[in-house]
PDB file of N, CA and C in Angstrom:
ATOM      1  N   UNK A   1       1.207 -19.610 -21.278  1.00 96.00           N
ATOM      2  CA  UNK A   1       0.620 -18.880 -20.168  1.00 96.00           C
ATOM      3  C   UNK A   1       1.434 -17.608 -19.933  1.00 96.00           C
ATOM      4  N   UNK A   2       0.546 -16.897 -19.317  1.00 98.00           N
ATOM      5  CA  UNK A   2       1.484 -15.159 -19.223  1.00 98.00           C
ATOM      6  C   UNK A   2       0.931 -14.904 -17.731  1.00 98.00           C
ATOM      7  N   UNK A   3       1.847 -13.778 -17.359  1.00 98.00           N
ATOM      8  CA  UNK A   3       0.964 -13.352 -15.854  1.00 98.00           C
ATOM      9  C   UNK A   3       1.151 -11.943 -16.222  1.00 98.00           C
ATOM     10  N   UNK A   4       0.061 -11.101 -16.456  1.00 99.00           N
ATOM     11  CA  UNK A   4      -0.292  -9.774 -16.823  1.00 99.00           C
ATOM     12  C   UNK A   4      -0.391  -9.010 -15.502  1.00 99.00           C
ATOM     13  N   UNK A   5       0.917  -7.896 -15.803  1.00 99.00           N
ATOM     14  CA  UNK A   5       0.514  -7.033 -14.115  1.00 99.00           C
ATOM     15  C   UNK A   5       0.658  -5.944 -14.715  1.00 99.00           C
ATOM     16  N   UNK A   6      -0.941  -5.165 -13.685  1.00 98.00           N
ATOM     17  CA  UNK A   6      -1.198  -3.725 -14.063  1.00 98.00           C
ATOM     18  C   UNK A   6      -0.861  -3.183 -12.869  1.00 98.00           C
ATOM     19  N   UNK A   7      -0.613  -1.918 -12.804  1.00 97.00           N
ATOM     20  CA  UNK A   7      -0.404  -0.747 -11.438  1.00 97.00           C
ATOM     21  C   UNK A   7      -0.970  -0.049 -12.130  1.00 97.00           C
ATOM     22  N   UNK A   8      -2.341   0.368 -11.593  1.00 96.00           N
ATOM     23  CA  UNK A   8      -3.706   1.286 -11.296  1.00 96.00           C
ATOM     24  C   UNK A   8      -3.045   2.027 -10.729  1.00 96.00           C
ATOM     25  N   UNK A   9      -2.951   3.467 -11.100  1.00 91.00           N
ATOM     26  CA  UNK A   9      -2.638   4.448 -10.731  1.00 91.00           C
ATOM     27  C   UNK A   9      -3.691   5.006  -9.680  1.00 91.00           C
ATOM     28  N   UNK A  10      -5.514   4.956 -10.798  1.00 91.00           N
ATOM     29  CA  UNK A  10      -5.882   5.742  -9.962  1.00 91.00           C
ATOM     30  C   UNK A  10      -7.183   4.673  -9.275  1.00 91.00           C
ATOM     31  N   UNK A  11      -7.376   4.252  -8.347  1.00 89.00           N
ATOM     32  CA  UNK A  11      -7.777   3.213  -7.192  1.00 89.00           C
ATOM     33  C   UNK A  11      -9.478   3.170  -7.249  1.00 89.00           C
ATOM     34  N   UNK A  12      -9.560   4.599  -7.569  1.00 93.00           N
ATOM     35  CA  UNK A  12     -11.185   4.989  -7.993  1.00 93.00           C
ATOM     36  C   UNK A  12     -11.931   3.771  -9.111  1.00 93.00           C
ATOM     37  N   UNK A  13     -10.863   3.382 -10.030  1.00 96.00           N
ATOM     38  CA  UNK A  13     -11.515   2.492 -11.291  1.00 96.00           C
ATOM     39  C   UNK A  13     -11.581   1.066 -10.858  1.00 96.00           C
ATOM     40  N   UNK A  14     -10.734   1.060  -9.857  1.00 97.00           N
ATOM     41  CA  UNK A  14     -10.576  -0.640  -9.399  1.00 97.00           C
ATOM     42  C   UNK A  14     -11.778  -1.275  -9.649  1.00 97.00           C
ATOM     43  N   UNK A  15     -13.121  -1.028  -8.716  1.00 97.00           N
ATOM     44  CA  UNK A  15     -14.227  -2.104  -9.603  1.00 97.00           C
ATOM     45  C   UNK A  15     -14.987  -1.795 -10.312  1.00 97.00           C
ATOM     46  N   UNK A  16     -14.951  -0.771 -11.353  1.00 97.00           N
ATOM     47  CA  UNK A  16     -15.203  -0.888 -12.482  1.00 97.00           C
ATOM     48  C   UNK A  16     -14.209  -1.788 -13.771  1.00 97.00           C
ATOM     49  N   UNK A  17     -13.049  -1.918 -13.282  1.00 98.00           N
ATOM     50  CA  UNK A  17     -11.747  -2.574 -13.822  1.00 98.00           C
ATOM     51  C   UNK A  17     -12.098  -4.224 -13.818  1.00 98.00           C
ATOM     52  N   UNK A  18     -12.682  -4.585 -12.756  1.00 98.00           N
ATOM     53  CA  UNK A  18     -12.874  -5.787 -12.418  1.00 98.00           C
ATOM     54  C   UNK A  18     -14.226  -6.346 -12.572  1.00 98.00           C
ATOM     55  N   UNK A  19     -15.037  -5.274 -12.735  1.00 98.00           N
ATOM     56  CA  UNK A  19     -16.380  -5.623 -13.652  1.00 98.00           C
ATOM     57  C   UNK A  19     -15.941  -6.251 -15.286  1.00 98.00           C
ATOM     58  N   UNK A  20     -15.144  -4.869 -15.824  1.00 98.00           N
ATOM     59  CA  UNK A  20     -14.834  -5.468 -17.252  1.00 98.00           C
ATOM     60  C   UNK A  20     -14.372  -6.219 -17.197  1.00 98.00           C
ATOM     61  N   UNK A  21     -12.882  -6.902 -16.365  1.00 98.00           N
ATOM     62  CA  UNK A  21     -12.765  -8.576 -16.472  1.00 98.00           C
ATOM     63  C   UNK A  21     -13.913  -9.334 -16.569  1.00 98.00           C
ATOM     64  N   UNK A  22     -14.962  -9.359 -15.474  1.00 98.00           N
ATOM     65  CA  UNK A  22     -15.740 -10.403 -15.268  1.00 98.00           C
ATOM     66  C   UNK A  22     -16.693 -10.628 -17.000  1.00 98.00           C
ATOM     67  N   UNK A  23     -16.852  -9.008 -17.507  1.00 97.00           N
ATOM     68  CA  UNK A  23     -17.142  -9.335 -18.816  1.00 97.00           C
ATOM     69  C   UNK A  23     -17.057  -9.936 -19.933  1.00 97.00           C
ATOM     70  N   UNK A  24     -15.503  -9.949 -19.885  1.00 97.00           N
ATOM     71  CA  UNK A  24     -14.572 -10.243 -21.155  1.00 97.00           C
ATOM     72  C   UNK A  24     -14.158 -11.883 -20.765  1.00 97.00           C
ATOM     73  N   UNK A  25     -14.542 -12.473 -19.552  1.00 96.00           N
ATOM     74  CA  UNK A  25     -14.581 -13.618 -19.160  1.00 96.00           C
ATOM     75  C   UNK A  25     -13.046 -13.642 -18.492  1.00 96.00           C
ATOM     76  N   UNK A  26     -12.830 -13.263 -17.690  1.00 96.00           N
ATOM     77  CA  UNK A  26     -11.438 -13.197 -16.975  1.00 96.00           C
ATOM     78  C   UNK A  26     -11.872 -13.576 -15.691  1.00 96.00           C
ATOM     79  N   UNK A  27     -11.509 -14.370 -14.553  1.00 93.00           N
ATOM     80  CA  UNK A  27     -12.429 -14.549 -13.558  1.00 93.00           C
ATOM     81  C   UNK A  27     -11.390 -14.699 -12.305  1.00 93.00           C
ATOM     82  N   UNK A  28     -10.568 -14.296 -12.479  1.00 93.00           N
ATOM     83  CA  UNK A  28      -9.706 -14.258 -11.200  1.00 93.00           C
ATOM     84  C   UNK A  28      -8.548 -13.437 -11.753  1.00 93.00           C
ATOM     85  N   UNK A  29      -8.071 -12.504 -10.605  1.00 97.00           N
ATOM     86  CA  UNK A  29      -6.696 -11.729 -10.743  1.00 97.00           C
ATOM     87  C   UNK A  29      -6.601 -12.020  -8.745  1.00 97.00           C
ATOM     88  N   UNK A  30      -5.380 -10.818  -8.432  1.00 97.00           N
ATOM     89  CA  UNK A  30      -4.758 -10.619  -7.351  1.00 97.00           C
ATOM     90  C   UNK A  30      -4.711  -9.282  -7.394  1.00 97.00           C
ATOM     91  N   UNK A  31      -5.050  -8.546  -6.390  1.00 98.00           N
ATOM     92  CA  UNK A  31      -4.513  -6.793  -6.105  1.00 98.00           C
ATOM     93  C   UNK A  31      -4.183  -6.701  -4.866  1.00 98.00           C
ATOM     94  N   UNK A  32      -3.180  -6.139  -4.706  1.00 97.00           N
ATOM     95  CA  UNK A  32      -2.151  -6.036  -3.721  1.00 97.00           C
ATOM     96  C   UNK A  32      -1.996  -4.145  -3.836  1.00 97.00           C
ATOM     97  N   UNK A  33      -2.285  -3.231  -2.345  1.00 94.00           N
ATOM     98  CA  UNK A  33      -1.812  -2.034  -2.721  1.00 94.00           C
ATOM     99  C   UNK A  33      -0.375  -1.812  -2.649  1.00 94.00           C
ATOM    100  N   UNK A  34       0.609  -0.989  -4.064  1.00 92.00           N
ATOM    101  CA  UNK A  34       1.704  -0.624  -3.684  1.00 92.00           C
ATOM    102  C   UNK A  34       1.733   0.605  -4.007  1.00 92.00           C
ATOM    103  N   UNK A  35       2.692   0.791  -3.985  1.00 86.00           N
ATOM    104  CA  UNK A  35       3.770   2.365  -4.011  1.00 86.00           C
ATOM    105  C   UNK A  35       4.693   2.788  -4.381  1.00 86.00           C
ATOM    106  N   UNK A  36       4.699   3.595  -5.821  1.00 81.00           N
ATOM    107  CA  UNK A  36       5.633   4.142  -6.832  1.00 81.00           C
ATOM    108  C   UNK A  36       7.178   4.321  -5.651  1.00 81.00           C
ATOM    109  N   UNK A  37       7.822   4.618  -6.423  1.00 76.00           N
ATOM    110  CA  UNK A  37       9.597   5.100  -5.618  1.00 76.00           C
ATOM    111  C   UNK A  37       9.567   6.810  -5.698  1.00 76.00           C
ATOM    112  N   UNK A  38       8.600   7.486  -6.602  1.00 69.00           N
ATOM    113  CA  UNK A  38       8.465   8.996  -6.583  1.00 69.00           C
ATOM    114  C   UNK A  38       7.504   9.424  -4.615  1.00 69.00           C
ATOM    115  N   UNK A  39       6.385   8.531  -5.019  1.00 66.00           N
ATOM    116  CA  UNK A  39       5.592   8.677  -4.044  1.00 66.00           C
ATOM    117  C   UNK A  39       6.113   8.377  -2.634  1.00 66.00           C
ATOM    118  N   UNK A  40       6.957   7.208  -2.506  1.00 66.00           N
ATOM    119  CA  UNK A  40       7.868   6.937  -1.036  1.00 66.00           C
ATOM    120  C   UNK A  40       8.732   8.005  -0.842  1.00 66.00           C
ATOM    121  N   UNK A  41       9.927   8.096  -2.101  1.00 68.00           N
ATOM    122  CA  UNK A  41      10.469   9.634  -1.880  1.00 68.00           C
ATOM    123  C   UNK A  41       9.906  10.519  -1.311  1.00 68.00           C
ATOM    124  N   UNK A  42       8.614  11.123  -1.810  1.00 65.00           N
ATOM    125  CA  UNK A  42       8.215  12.239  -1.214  1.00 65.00           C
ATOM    126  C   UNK A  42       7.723  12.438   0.260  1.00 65.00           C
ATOM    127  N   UNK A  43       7.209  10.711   0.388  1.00 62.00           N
ATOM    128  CA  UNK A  43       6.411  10.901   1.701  1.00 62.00           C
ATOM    129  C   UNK A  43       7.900  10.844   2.882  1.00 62.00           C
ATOM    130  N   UNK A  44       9.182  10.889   2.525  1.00 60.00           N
ATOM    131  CA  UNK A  44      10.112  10.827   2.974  1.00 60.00           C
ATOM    132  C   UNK A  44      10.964  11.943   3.449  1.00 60.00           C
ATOM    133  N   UNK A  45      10.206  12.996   2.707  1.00 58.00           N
ATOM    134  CA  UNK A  45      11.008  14.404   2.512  1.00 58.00           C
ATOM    135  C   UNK A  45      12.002  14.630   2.326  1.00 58.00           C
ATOM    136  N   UNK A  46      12.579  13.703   0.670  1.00 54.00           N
ATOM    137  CA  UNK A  46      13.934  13.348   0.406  1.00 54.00           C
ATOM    138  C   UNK A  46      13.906  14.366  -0.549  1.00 54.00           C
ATOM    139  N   UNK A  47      15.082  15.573  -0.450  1.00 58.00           N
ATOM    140  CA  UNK A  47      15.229  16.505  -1.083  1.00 58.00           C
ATOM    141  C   UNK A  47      16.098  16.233  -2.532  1.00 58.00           C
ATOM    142  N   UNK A  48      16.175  14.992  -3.028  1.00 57.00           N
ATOM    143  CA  UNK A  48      16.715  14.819  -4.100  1.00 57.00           C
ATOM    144  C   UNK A  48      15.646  14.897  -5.080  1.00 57.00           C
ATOM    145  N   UNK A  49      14.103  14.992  -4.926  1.00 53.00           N
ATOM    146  CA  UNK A  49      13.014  14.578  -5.819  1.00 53.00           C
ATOM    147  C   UNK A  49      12.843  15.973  -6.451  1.00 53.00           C
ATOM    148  N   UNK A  50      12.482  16.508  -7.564  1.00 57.00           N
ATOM    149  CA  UNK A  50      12.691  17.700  -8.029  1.00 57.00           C
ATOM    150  C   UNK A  50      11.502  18.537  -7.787  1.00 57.00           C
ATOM    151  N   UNK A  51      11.370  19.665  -7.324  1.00 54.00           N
ATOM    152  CA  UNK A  51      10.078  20.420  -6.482  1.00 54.00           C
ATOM    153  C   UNK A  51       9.029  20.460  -7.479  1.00 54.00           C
ATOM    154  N   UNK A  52       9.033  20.261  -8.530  1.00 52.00           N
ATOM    155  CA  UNK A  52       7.999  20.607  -9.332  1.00 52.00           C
ATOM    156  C   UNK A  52       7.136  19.023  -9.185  1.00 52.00           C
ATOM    157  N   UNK A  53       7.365  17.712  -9.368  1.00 52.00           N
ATOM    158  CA  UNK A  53       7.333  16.424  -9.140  1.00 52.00           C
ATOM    159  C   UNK A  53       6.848  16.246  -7.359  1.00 52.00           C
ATOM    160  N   UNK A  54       7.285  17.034  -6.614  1.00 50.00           N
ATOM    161  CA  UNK A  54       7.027  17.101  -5.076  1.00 50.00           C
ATOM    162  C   UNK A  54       5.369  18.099  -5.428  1.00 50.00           C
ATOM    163  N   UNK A  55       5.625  19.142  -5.171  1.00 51.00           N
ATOM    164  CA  UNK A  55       4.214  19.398  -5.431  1.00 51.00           C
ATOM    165  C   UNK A  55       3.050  19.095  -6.194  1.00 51.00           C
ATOM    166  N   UNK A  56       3.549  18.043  -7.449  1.00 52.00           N
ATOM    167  CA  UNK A  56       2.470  17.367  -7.844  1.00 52.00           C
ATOM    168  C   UNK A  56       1.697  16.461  -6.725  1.00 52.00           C
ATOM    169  N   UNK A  57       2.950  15.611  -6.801  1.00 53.00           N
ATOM    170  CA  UNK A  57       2.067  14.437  -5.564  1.00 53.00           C
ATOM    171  C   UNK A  57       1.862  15.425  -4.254  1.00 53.00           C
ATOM    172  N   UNK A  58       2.007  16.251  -3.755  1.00 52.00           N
ATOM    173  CA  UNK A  58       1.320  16.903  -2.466  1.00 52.00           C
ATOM    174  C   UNK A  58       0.463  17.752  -2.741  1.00 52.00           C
ATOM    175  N   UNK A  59       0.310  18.047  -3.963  1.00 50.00           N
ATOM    176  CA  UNK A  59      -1.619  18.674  -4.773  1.00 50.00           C
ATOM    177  C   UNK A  59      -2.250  17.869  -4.692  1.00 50.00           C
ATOM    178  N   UNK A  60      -1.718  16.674  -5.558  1.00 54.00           N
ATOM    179  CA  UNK A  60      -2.757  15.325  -5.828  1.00 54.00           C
ATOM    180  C   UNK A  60      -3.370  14.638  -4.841  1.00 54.00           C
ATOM    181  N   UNK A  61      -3.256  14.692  -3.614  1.00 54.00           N
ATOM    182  CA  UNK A  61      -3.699  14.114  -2.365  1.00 54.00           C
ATOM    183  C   UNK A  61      -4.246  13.012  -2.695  1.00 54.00           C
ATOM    184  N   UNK A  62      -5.678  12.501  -2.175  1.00 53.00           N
ATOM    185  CA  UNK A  62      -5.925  11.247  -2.270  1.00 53.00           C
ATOM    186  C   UNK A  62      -4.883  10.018  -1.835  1.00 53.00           C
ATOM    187  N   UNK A  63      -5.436   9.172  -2.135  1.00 57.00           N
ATOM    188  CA  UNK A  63      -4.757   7.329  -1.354  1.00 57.00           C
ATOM    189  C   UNK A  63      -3.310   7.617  -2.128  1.00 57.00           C
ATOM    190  N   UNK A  64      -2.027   7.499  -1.464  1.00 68.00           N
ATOM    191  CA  UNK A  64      -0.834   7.427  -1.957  1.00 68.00           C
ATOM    192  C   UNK A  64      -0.381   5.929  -2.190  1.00 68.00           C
ATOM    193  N   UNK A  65      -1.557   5.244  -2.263  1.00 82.00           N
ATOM    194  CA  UNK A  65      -1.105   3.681  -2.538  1.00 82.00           C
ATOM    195  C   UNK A  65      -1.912   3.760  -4.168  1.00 82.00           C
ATOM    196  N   UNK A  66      -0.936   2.968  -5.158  1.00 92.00           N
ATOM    197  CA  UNK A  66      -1.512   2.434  -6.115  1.00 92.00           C
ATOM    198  C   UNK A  66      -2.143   1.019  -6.034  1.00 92.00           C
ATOM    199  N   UNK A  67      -2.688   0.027  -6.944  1.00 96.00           N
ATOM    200  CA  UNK A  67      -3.188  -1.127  -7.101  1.00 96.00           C
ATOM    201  C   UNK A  67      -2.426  -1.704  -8.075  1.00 96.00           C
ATOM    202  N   UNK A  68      -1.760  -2.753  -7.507  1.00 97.00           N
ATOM    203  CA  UNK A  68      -0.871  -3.666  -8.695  1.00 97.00           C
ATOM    204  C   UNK A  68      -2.022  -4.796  -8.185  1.00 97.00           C
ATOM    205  N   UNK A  69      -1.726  -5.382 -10.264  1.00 98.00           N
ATOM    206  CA  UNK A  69      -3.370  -6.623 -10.408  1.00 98.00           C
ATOM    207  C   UNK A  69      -2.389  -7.511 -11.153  1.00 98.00           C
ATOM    208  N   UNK A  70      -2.395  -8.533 -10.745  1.00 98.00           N
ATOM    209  CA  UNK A  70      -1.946  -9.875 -11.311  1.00 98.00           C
ATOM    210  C   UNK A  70      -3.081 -10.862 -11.727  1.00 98.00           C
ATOM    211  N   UNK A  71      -3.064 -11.058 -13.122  1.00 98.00           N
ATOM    212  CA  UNK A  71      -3.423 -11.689 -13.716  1.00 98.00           C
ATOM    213  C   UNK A  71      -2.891 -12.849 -14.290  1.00 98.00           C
ATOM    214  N   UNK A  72      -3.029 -14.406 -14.090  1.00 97.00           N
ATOM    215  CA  UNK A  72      -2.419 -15.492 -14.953  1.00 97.00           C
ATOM    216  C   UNK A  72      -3.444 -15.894 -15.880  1.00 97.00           C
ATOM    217  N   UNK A  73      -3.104 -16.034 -17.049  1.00 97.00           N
ATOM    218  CA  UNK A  73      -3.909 -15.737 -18.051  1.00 97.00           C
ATOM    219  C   UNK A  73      -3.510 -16.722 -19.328  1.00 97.00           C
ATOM    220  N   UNK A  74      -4.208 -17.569 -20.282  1.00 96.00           N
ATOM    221  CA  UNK A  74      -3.945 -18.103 -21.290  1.00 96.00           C
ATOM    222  C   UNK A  74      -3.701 -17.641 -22.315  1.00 96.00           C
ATOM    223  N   UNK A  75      -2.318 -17.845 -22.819  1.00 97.00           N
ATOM    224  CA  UNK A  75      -1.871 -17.015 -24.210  1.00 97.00           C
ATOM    225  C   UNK A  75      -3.154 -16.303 -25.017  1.00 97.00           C
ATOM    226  N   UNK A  76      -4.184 -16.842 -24.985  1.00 97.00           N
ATOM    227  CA  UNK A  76      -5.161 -16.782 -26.163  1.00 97.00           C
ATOM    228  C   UNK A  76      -5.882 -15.259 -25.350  1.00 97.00           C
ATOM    229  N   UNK A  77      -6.377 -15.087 -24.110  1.00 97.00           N
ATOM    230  CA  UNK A  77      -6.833 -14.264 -23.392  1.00 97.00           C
ATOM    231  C   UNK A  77      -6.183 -13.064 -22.716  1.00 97.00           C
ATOM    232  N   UNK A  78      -4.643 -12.899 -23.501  1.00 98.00           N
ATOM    233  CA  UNK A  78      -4.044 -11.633 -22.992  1.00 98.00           C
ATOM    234  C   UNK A  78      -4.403 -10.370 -23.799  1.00 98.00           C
ATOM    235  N   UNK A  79      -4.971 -10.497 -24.881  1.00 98.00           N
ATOM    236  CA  UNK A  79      -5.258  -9.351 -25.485  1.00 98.00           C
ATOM    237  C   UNK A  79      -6.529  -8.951 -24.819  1.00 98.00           C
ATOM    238  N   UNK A  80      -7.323  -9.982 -24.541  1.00 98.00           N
ATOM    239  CA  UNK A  80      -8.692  -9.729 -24.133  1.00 98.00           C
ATOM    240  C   UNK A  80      -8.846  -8.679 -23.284  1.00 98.00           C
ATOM    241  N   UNK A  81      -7.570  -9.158 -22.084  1.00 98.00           N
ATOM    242  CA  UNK A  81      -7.472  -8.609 -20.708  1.00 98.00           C
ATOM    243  C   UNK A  81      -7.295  -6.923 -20.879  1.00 98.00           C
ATOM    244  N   UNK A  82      -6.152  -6.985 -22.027  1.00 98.00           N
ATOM    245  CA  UNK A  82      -5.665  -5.438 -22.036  1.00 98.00           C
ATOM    246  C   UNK A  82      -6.595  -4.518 -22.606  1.00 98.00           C
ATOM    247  N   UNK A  83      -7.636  -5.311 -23.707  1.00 98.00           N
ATOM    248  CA  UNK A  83      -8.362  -4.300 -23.886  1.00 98.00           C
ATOM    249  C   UNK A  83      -9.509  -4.074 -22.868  1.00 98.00           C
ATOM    250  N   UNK A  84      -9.759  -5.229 -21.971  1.00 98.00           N
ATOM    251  CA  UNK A  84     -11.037  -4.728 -20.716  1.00 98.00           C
ATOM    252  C   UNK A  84     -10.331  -3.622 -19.920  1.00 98.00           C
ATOM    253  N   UNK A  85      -9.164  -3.894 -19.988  1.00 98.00           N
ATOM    254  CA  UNK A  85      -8.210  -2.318 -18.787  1.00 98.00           C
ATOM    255  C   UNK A  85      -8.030  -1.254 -19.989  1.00 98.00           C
ATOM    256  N   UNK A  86      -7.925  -1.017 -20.976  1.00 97.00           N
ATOM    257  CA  UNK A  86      -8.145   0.161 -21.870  1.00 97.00           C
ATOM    258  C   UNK A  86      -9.564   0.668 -21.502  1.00 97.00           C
ATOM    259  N   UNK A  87     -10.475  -0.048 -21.777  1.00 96.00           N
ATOM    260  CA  UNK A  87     -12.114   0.132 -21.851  1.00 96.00           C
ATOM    261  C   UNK A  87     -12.370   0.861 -20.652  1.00 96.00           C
ATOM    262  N   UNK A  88     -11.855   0.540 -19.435  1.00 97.00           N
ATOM    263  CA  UNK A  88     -11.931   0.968 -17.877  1.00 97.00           C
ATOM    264  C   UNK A  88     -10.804   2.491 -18.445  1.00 97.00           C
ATOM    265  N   UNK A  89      -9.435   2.299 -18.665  1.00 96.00           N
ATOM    266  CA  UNK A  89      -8.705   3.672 -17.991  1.00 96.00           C
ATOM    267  C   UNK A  89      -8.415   4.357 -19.106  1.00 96.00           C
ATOM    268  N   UNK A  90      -8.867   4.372 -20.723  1.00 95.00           N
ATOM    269  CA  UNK A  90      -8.311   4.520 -21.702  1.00 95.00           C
ATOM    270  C   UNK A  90      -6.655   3.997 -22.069  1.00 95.00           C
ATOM    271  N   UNK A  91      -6.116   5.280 -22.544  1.00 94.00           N
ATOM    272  CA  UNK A  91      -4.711   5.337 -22.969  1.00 94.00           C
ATOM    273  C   UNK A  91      -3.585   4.966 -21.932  1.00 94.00           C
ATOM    274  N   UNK A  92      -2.887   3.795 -22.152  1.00 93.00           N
ATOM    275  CA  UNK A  92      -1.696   3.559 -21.017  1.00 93.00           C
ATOM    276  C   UNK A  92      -0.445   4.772 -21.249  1.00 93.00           C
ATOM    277  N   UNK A  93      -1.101   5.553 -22.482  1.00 93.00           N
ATOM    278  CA  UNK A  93      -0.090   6.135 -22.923  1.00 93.00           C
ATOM    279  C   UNK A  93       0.387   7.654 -22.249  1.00 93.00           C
ATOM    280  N   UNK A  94      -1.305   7.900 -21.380  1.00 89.00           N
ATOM    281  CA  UNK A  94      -1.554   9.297 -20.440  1.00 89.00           C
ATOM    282  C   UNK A  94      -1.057   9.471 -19.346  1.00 89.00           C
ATOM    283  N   UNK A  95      -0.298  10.270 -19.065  1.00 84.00           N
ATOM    284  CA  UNK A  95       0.614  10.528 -17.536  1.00 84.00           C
ATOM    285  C   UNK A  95      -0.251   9.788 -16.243  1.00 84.00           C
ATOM    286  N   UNK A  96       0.028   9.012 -15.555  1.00 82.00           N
ATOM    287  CA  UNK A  96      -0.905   8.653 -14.784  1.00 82.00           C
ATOM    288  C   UNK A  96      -1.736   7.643 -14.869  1.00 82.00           C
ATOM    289  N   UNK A  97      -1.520   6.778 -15.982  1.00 88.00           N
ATOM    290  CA  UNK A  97      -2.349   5.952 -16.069  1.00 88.00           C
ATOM    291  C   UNK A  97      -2.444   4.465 -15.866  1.00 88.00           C
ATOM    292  N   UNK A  98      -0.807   4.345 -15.135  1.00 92.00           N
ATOM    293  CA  UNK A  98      -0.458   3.177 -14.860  1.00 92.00           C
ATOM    294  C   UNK A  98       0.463   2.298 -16.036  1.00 92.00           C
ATOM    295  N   UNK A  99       0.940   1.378 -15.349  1.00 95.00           N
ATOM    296  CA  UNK A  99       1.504   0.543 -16.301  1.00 95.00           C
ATOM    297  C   UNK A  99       1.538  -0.862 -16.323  1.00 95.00           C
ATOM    298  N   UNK A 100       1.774  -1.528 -17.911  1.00 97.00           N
ATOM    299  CA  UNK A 100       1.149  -2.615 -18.017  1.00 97.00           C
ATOM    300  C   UNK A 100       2.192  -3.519 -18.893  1.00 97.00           C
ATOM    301  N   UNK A 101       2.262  -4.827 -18.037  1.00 98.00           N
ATOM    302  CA  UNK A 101       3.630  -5.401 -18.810  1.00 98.00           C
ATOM    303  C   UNK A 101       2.880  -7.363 -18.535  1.00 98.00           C
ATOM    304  N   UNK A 102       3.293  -8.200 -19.703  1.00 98.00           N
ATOM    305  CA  UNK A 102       3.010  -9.286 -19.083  1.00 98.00           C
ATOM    306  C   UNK A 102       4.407  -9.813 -19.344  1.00 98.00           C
ATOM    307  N   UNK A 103       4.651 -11.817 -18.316  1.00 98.00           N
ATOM    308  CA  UNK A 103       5.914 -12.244 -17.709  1.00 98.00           C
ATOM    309  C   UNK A 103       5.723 -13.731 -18.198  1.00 98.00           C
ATOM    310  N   UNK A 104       5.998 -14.415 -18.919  1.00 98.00           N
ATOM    311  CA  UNK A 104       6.127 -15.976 -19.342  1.00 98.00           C
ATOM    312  C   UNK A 104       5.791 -16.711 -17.892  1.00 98.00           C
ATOM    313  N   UNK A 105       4.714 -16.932 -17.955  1.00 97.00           N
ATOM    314  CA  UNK A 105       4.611 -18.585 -16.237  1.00 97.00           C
ATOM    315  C   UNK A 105       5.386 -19.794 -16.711  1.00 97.00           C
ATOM    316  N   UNK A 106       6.637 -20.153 -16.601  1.00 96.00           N
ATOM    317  CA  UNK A 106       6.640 -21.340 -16.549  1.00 96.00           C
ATOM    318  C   UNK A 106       6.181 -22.515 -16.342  1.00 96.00           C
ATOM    319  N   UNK A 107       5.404 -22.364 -14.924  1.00 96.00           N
ATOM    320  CA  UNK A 107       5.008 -23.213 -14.139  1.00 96.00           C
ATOM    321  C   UNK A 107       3.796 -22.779 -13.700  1.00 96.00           C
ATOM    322  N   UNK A 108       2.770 -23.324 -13.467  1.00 93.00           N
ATOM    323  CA  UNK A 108       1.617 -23.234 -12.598  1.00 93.00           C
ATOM    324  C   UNK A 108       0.717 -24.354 -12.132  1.00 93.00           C
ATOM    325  N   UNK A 109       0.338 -24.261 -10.800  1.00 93.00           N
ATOM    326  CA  UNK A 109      -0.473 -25.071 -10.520  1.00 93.00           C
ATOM    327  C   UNK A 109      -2.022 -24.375  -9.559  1.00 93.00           C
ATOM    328  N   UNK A 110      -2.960 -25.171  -9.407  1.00 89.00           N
ATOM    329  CA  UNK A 110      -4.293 -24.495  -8.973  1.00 89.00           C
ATOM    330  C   UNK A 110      -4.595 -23.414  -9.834  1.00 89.00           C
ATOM    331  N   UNK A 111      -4.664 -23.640 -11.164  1.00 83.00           N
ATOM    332  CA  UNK A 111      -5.055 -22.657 -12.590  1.00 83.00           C
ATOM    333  C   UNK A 111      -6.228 -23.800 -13.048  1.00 83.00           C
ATOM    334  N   UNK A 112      -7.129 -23.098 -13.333  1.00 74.00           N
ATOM    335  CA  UNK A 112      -7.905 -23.833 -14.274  1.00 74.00           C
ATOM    336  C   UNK A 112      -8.100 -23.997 -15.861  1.00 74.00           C
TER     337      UNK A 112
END
């Protein structure tokens, strides 16, 4: 078992993101909104953040909360998952596009 967590950068794809789960047969995650350490910095007016990085995020406006998605998932269905979140945001590889890591479950219970 794995627990796959994404941070959705951009909040707009969320249910289209969660359509393609329901596709690829994934049928439960968790989203919780959080918030990068660039983005708290700034909303902080901590002058250590470098001005070029400050005026990005105060161009970029929109929701300053991202979407972290937890997924527990069967060894066999983690590839599945990553490619339904490619299909939704493309390249994890594009500035902005979030990031994506899965974590060994030891333990679980109320999983089907």
């Amino acid at each position: 078992m794995k627990l796959l967590v994404y941070v959705l950068n951009n909040d707009d794809l969320l249910d289209d993101l969660l359509q393609s789960f329901m596709k690829s047969g994934i049928k439960g995650a968790t989203i919780i909104e959080s918030m990068g350490m660039a983005r708290v910095l700034t909303s902080h007016n901590n002058e250590n953040i470098p001005l070029i990085g400050s005026l990005k995020l105060l161009l970029s406006g929109g929701c300053p909360f991202n979407k972290t998605i937890f997924v527990a998932l069967k060894d066999e269905q983690v590839n599945t998952c990553i490619m339904a979140i490619k299909e939704v945001v493309g390249s994890l590889n594009e500035p902005d596009s979030g990031i994506l890591f899965t974590l060994p479950i030891d333990y679980i219970e109320g999983f089907e």
